[in-house]
């Protein structure tokens, strides 16, 4: 079946440092979504990427979808303590409604 | 709108007991799903439904049943609880696919412990 892996599993950064998480799918994706889950909370939608090579920005967050539509990344510039949480990618194949979630990357930020 | 609601928030079961986790949404979403979240495993899909009367299995369906008699409700039943089912359970809903994909809205989760 479809598998979506994320690396790293965990990252601890100093406030102000940059952070990147990578998402890799075993199959080609129709689109990819990113979610953030604060500690003790539930996942919340951040963004969706659809086109090959697409890049989208939300303030300090930059999302990329690979040319082959099998990988994606989320980069946070100058992390803040409010960025703490677990970031998940979720991919959808061309057919069907199912989203397959990645394993997640937990981000901790030292103030 | 209340969004996606789940009850209970916390539950402790003994091995072999059965129970139903409730999930409801008021956004008229066709697609609903159940996930379990375990440390280091991400969110794994248990069952999903694309509309009333239609359900299908996800990655980890064993030990769970679902039904979808209305658009709003999607309960998850544990038939005979096992310690391996200790987890946090999330219900989610979204509009169906068309040419586009839509974001999933998650409920607050149910933390289940099986002793």
mmCIF file of N, CA and C in Angstrom, chain A residues 42, chain B residues 1-6 24-29 72 93 95 105-108:
data_model
loop_
_atom_site.group_PDB
_atom_site.id
_atom_site.type_symbol
_atom_site.label_atom_id
_atom_site.label_comp_id
_atom_site.label_asym_id
_atom_site.label_seq_id
_atom_site.Cartn_x
_atom_site.Cartn_y
_atom_site.Cartn_z
ATOM 1 N N UNK A 42 -5.466 18.732 18.211
ATOM 2 C CA UNK A 42 -5.777 17.924 17.050
ATOM 3 C C UNK A 42 -5.140 18.544 15.810
ATOM 4 N N UNK B 1 -21.245 27.012 13.721
ATOM 5 C CA UNK B 1 -21.050 25.569 13.543
ATOM 6 C C UNK B 1 -20.144 24.998 14.630
ATOM 7 N N UNK B 2 -20.514 23.823 15.145
ATOM 8 C CA UNK B 2 -19.678 23.160 16.139
ATOM 9 C C UNK B 2 -18.492 22.471 15.474
ATOM 10 N N UNK B 3 -18.586 22.186 14.167
ATOM 11 C CA UNK B 3 -17.499 21.490 13.490
ATOM 12 C C UNK B 3 -17.620 19.990 13.708
ATOM 13 N N UNK B 4 -16.515 19.352 14.095
ATOM 14 C CA UNK B 4 -16.506 17.921 14.378
ATOM 15 C C UNK B 4 -16.445 17.735 15.886
ATOM 16 N N UNK B 5 -17.400 17.015 16.424
ATOM 17 C CA UNK B 5 -17.406 16.758 17.865
ATOM 18 C C UNK B 5 -17.201 15.273 18.127
ATOM 19 N N UNK B 6 -16.520 14.968 19.215
ATOM 20 C CA UNK B 6 -16.266 13.587 19.611
ATOM 21 C C UNK B 6 -16.571 13.427 21.086
ATOM 22 N N UNK B 24 -19.629 13.323 15.401
ATOM 23 C CA UNK B 24 -20.670 14.017 14.647
ATOM 24 C C UNK B 24 -20.090 15.278 14.036
ATOM 25 N N UNK B 25 -20.612 15.632 12.849
ATOM 26 C CA UNK B 25 -20.203 16.883 12.208
ATOM 27 C C UNK B 25 -21.451 17.587 11.671
ATOM 28 N N UNK B 26 -21.394 18.915 11.666
ATOM 29 C CA UNK B 26 -22.550 19.717 11.235
ATOM 30 C C UNK B 26 -22.224 20.554 10.009
ATOM 31 N N UNK B 27 -21.269 20.088 9.207
ATOM 32 C CA UNK B 27 -20.846 20.840 8.026
ATOM 33 C C UNK B 27 -21.358 20.198 6.731
ATOM 34 N N UNK B 28 -22.193 19.175 6.864
ATOM 35 C CA UNK B 28 -22.757 18.467 5.721
ATOM 36 C C UNK B 28 -21.664 17.836 4.836
ATOM 37 N N UNK B 29 -20.597 17.377 5.484
ATOM 38 C CA UNK B 29 -19.512 16.746 4.744
ATOM 39 C C UNK B 29 -19.873 15.308 4.406
ATOM 40 N N UNK B 72 -24.437 13.017 9.255
ATOM 41 C CA UNK B 72 -23.812 13.708 10.380
ATOM 42 C C UNK B 72 -22.980 12.814 11.290
ATOM 43 N N UNK B 93 -13.643 14.953 9.070
ATOM 44 C CA UNK B 93 -14.599 15.020 7.962
ATOM 45 C C UNK B 93 -14.113 16.020 6.922
ATOM 46 N N UNK B 95 -15.298 17.589 2.626
ATOM 47 C CA UNK B 95 -16.117 17.446 1.423
ATOM 48 C C UNK B 95 -15.494 16.370 0.550
ATOM 49 N N UNK B 105 -11.233 18.338 8.530
ATOM 50 C CA UNK B 105 -11.455 18.960 9.829
ATOM 51 C C UNK B 105 -11.459 17.830 10.864
ATOM 52 N N UNK B 106 -10.656 18.003 11.894
ATOM 53 C CA UNK B 106 -10.536 16.967 12.917
ATOM 54 C C UNK B 106 -11.324 17.337 14.165
ATOM 55 N N UNK B 107 -11.829 16.310 14.826
ATOM 56 C CA UNK B 107 -12.416 16.479 16.143
ATOM 57 C C UNK B 107 -11.320 16.593 17.182
ATOM 58 N N UNK B 108 -11.700 16.848 18.443
ATOM 59 C CA UNK B 108 -10.708 17.063 19.504
ATOM 60 C C UNK B 108 -10.027 15.787 19.979
#
